[in-house]
PDB file of C-alpha atoms in Angstrom:
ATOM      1  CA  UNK Y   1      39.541-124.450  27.211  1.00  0.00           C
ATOM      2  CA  UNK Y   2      35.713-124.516  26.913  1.00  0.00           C
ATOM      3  CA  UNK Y   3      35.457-124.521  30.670  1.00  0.00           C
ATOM      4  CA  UNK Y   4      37.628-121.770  31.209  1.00  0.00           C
ATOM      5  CA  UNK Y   5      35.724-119.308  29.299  1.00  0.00           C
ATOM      6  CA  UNK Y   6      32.492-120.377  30.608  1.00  0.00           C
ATOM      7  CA  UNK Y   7      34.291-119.829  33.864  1.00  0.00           C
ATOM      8  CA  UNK Y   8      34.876-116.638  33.003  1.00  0.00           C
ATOM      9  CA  UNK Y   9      31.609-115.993  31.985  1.00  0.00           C
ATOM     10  CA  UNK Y  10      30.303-116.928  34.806  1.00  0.00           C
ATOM     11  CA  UNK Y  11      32.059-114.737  37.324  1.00  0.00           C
ATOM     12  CA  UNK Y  12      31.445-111.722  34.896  1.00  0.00           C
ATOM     13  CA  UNK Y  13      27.267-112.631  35.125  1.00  0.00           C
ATOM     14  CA  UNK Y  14      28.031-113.091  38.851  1.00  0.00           C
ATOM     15  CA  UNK Y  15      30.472-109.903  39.423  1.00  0.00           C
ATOM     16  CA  UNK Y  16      28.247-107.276  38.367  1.00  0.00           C
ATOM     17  CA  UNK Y  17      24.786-109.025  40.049  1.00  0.00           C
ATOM     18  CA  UNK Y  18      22.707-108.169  37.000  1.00  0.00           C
ATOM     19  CA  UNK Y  19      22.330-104.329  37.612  1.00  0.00           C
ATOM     20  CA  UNK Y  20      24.843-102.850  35.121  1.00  0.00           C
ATOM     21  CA  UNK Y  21      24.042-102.764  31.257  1.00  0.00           C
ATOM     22  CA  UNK Y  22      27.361-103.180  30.470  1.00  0.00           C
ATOM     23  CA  UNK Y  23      30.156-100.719  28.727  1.00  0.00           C
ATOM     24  CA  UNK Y  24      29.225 -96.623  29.354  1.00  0.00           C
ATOM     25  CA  UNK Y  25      29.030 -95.286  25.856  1.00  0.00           C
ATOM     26  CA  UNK Y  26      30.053 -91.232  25.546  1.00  0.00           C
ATOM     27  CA  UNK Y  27      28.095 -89.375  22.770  1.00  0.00           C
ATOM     28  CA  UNK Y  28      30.908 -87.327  20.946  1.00  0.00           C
ATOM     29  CA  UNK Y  29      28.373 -85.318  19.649  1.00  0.00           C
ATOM     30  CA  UNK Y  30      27.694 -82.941  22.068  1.00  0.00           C
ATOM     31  CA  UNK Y  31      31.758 -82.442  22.571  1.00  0.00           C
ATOM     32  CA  UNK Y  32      32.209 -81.446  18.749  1.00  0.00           C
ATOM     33  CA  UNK Y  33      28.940 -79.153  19.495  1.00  0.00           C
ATOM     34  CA  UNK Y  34      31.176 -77.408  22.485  1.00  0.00           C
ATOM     35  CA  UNK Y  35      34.123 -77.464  20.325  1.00  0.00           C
ATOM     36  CA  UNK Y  36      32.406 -75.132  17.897  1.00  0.00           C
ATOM     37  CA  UNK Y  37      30.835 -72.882  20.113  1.00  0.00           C
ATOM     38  CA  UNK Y  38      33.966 -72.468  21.535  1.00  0.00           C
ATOM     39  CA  UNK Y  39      35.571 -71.754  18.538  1.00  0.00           C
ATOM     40  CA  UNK Y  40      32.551 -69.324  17.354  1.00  0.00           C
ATOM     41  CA  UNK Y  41      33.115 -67.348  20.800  1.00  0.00           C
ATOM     42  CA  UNK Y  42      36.330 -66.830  20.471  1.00  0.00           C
ATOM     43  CA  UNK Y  43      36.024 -65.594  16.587  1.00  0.00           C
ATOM     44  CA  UNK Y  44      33.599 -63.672  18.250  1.00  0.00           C
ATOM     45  CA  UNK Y  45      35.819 -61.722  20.474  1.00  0.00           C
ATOM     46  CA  UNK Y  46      38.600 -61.627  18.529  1.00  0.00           C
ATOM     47  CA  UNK Y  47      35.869 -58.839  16.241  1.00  0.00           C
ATOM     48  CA  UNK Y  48      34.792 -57.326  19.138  1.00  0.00           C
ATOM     49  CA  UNK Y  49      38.327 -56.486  20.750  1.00  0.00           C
ATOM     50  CA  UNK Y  50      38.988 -55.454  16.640  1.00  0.00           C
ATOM     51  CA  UNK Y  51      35.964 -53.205  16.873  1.00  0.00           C
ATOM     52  CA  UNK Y  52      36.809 -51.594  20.063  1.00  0.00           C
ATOM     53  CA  UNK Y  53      40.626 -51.101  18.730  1.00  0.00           C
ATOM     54  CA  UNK Y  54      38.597 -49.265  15.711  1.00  0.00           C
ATOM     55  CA  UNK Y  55      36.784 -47.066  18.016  1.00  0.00           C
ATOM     56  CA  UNK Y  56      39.463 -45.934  19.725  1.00  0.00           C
ATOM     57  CA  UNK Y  57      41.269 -44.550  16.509  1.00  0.00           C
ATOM     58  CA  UNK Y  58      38.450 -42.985  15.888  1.00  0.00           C
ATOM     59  CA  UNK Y  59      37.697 -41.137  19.308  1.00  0.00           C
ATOM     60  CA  UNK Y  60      41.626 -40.107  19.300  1.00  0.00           C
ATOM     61  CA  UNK Y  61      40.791 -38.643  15.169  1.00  0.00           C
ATOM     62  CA  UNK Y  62      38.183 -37.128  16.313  1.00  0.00           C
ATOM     63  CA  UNK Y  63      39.873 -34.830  19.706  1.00  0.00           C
ATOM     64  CA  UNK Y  64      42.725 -34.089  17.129  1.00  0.00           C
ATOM     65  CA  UNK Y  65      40.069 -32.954  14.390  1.00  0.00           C
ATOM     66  CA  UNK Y  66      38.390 -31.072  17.677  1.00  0.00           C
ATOM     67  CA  UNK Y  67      41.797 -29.633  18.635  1.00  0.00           C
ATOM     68  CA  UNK Y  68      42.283 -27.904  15.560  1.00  0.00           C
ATOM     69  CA  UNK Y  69      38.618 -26.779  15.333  1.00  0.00           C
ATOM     70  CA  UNK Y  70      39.729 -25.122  18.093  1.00  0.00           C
ATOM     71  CA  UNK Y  71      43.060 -23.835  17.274  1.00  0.00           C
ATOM     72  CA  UNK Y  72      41.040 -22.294  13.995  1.00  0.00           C
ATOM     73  CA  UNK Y  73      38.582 -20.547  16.304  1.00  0.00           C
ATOM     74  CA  UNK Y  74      41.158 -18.871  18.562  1.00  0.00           C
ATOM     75  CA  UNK Y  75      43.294 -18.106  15.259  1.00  0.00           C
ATOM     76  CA  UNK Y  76      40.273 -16.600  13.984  1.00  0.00           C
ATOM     77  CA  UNK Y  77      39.371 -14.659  16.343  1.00  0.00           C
ATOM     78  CA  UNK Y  78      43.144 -13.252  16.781  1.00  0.00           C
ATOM     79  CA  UNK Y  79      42.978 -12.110  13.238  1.00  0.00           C
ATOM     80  CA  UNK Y  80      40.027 -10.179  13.659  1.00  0.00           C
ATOM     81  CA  UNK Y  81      40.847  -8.642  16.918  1.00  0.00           C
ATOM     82  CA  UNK Y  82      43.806  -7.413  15.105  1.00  0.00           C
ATOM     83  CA  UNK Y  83      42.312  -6.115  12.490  1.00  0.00           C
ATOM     84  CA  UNK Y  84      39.944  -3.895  14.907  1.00  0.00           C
ATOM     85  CA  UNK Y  85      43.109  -2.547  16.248  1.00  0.00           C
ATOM     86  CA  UNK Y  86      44.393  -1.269  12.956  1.00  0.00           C
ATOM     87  CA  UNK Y  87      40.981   0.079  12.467  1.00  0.00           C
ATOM     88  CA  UNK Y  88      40.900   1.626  15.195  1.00  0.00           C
ATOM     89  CA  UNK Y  89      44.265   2.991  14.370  1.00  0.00           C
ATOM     90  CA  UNK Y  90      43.745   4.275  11.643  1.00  0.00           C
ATOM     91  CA  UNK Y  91      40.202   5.739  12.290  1.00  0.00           C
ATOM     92  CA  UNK Y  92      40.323   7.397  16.030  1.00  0.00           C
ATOM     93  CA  UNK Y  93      43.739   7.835  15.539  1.00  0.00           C
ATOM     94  CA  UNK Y  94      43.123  10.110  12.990  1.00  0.00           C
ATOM     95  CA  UNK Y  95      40.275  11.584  13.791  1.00  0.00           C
ATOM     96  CA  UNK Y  96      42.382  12.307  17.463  1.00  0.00           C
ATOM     97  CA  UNK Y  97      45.219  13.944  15.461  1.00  0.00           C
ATOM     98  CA  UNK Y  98      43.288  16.195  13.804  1.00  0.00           C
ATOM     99  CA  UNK Y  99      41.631  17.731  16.201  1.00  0.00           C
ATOM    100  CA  UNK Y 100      42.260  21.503  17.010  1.00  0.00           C
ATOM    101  CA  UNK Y 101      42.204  20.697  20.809  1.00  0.00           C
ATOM    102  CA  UNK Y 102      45.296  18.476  20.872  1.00  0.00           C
ATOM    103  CA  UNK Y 103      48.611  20.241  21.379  1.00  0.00           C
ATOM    104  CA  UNK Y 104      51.571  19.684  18.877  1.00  0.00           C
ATOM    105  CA  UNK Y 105      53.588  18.175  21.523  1.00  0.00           C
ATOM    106  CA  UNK Y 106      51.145  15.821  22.494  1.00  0.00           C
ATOM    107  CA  UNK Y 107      50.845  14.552  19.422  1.00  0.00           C
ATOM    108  CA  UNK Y 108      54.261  12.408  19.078  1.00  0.00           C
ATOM    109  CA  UNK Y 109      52.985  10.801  22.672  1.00  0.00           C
ATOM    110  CA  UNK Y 110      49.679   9.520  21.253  1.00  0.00           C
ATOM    111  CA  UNK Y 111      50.999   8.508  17.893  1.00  0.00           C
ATOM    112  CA  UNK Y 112      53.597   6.085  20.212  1.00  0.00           C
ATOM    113  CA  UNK Y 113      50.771   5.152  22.508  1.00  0.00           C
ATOM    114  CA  UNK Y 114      48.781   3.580  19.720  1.00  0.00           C
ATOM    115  CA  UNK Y 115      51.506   2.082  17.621  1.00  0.00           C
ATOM    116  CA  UNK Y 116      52.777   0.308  20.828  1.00  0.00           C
ATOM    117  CA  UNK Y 117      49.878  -2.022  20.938  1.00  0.00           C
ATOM    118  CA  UNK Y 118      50.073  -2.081  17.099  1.00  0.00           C
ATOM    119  CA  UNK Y 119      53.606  -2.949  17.207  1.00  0.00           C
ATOM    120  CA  UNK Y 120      52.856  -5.756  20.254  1.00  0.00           C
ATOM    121  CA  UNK Y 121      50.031  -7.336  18.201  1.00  0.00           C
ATOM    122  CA  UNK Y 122      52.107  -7.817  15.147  1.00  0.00           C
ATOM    123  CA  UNK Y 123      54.670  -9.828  17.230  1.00  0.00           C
ATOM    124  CA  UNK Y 124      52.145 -11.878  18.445  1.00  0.00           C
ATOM    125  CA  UNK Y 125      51.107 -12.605  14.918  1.00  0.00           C
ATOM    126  CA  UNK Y 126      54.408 -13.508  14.282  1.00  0.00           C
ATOM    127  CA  UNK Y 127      54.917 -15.481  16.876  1.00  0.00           C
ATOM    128  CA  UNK Y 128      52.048 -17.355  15.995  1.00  0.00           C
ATOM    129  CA  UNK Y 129      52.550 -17.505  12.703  1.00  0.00           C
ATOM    130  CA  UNK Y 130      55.872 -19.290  13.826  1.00  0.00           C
ATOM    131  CA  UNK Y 131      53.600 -21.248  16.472  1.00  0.00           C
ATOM    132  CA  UNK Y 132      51.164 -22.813  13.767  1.00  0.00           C
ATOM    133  CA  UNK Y 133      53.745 -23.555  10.071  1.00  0.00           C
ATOM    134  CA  UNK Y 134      57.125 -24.561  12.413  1.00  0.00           C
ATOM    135  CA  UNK Y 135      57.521 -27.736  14.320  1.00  0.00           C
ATOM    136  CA  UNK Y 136      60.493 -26.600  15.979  1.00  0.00           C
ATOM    137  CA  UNK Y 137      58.868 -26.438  19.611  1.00  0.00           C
ATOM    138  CA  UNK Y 138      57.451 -30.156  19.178  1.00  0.00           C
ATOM    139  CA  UNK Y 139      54.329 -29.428  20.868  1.00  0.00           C
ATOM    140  CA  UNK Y 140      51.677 -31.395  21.381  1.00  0.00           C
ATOM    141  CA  UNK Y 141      48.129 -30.020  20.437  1.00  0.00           C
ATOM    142  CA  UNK Y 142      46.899 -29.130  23.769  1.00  0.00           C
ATOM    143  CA  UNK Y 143      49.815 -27.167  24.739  1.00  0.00           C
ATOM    144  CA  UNK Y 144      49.641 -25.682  21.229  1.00  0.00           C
ATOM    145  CA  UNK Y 145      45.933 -24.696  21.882  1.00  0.00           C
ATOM    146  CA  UNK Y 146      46.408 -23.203  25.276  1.00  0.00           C
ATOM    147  CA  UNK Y 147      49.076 -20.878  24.098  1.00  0.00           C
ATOM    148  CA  UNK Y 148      46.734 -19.681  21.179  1.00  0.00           C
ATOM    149  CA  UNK Y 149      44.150 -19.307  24.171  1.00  0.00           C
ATOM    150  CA  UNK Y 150      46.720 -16.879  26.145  1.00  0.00           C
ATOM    151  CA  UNK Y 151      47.047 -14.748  22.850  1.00  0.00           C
ATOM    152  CA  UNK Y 152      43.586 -14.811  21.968  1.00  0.00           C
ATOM    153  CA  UNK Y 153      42.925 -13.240  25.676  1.00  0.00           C
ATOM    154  CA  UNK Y 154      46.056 -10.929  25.162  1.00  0.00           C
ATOM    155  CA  UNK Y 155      44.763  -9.507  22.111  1.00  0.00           C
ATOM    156  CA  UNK Y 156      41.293  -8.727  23.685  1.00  0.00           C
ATOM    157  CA  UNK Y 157      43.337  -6.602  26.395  1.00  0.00           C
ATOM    158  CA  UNK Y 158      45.106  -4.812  23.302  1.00  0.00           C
ATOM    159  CA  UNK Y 159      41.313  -4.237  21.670  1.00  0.00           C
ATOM    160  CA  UNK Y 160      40.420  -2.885  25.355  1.00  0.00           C
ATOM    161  CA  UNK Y 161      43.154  -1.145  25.719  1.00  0.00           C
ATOM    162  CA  UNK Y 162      43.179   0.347  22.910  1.00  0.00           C
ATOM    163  CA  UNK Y 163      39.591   1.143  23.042  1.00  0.00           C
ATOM    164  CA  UNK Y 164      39.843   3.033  26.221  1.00  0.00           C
ATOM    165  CA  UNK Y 165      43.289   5.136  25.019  1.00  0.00           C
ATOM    166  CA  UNK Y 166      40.643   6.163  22.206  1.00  0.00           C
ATOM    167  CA  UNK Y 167      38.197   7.071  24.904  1.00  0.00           C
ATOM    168  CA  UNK Y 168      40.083   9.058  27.308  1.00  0.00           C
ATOM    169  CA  UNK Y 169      41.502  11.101  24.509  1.00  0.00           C
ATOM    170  CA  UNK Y 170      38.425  11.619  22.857  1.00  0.00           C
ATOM    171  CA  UNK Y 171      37.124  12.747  26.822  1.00  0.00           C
ATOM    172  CA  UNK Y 172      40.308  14.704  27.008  1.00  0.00           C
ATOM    173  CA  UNK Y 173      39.197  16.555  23.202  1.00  0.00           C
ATOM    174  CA  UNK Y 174      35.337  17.116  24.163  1.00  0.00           C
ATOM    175  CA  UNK Y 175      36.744  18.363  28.166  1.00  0.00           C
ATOM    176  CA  UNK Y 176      39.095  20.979  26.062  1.00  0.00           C
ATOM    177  CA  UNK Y 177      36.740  21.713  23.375  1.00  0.00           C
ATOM    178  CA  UNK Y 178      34.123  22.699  26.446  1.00  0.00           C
ATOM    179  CA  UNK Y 179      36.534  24.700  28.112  1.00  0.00           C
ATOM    180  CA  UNK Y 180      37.476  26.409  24.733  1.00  0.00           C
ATOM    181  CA  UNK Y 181      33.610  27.142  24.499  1.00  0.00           C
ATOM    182  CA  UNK Y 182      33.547  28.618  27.431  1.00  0.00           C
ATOM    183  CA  UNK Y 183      36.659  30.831  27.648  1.00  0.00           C
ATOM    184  CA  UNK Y 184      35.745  32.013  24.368  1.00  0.00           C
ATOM    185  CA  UNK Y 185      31.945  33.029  24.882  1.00  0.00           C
ATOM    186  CA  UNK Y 186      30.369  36.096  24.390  1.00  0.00           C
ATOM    187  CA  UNK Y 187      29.949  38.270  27.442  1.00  0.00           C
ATOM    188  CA  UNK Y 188      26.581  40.270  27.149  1.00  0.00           C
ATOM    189  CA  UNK Y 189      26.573  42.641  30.141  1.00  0.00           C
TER     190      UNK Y 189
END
C-alpha cells in the first residue's frame, strides 16, 4: 500500500512538471463586495423611479391648480365685463332716453336694443354658472377652460357692442341737437 501512494505521488510531482502551485483559491470577498453594490444600486433606483413617480403628481397638481387659475381669470373678467354692460345700461341708457332730441317712438327701439345684449349676457352667466357648480357635461378642464375663453371673448363683443349702440345714438342726439340749433337760430337781416 506504501508503494502505491508514493506511486501516486510521484506521477502528481511528475504530471504538473513543477510549474503549478497547486489548488486556485477564489477570494469570496470581492463577490460579497459586488453583491452589495448590487443590492445598494438597485435600492437606489427603486428611490429614484419613486421620486420621479412623485414628480409627476406634482407637475399634473400643478396644470390642474394652473387650469383653474385660469378658469378664475376668464370668470373674472366675465363678471366685470358684465357689470360694465349694466352700467352702461343704466347710465347712457338713461342719459339717451332723456334727451329732448329722441322721438317717442324711437324710444321702445333703443330700450330693446340695449336690453338685448343685457338679456344675452345674463344667459351666458347662467350658462356658466351651470358650466362651473354642475358636473353634468363631464368635462375635462381644458375643454371647460376653452368654453369660458369663447364667453369671455363673447362678452367683450357685448361691451363693444354695446359701447358703439351708445355712440351712434349719442352721434345721432348731438347730429339732431345741431340741426335743432340751426333751424331754430336767429335770423338778423
Amino acid at each position: 500500500m506504501k508503494s502505491k501512494i508514493i506511486f501516486f505521488m510521484l506521477l502528481a510531482l511528475l504530471s504538473q512538471g513543477g510549474r503549478s502551485q497547486g489548488m486556485p483559491v477564489y477570494d469570496n470577498t470581492n463577490f460579497i463586495s459586488l453583491a452589495k453594490s448590487l443590492i445598494e444600486s438597485a435600492k437606489q433606483t427603486s428611490q429614484l423611479l419613486k421620486t420621479v413617480e412623485f414628480l409627476n403628481e406634482q407637475k399634473q397638481r400643478l396644470e390642474q391648480v394652473s387650469n383653474v387659475i385660469k378658469q378664475v381669470k376668464a370668470v373674472q373678467e366675465i363678471i366685470h365685463n358684465n357689470q360694465e354692460l349694466v352700467s352702461v345700461v343704466q347710465n347712457d341708457l338713461k342719459e339717451i332716453l332723456n334727451s329732448p332730441f329722441i322721438k317717442a317712438e324711437e324710444i321702445e327701439r333703443i330700450t330693446a336694443s340695449f336690453y338685448s345684449i343685457i338679456d344675452l349676457a345674463m344667459q351666458d352667466m347662467n350658462f356658466m354658472q351651470q358650466l362651473l357648480t354642475s358636473n353634468l357635461l363631464n368635462m375635462t378642464d381644458a375643454e371647460r377652460l376653452a368654453i369660458l375663453e369663447t364667453q369671455k371673448e363673447r362678452s367683450r363683443e357685448m361691451v363693444a357692442e354695446i359701447g358703439l349702440r351708445t355712440k351712434r345714438y349719442k352721434a345721432i342726439i348731438s347730429f339732431r341737437e345741431m340741426q335743432d340749433r340751426i333751424n331754430n337760430r336767429e335770423i338778423n337781416f
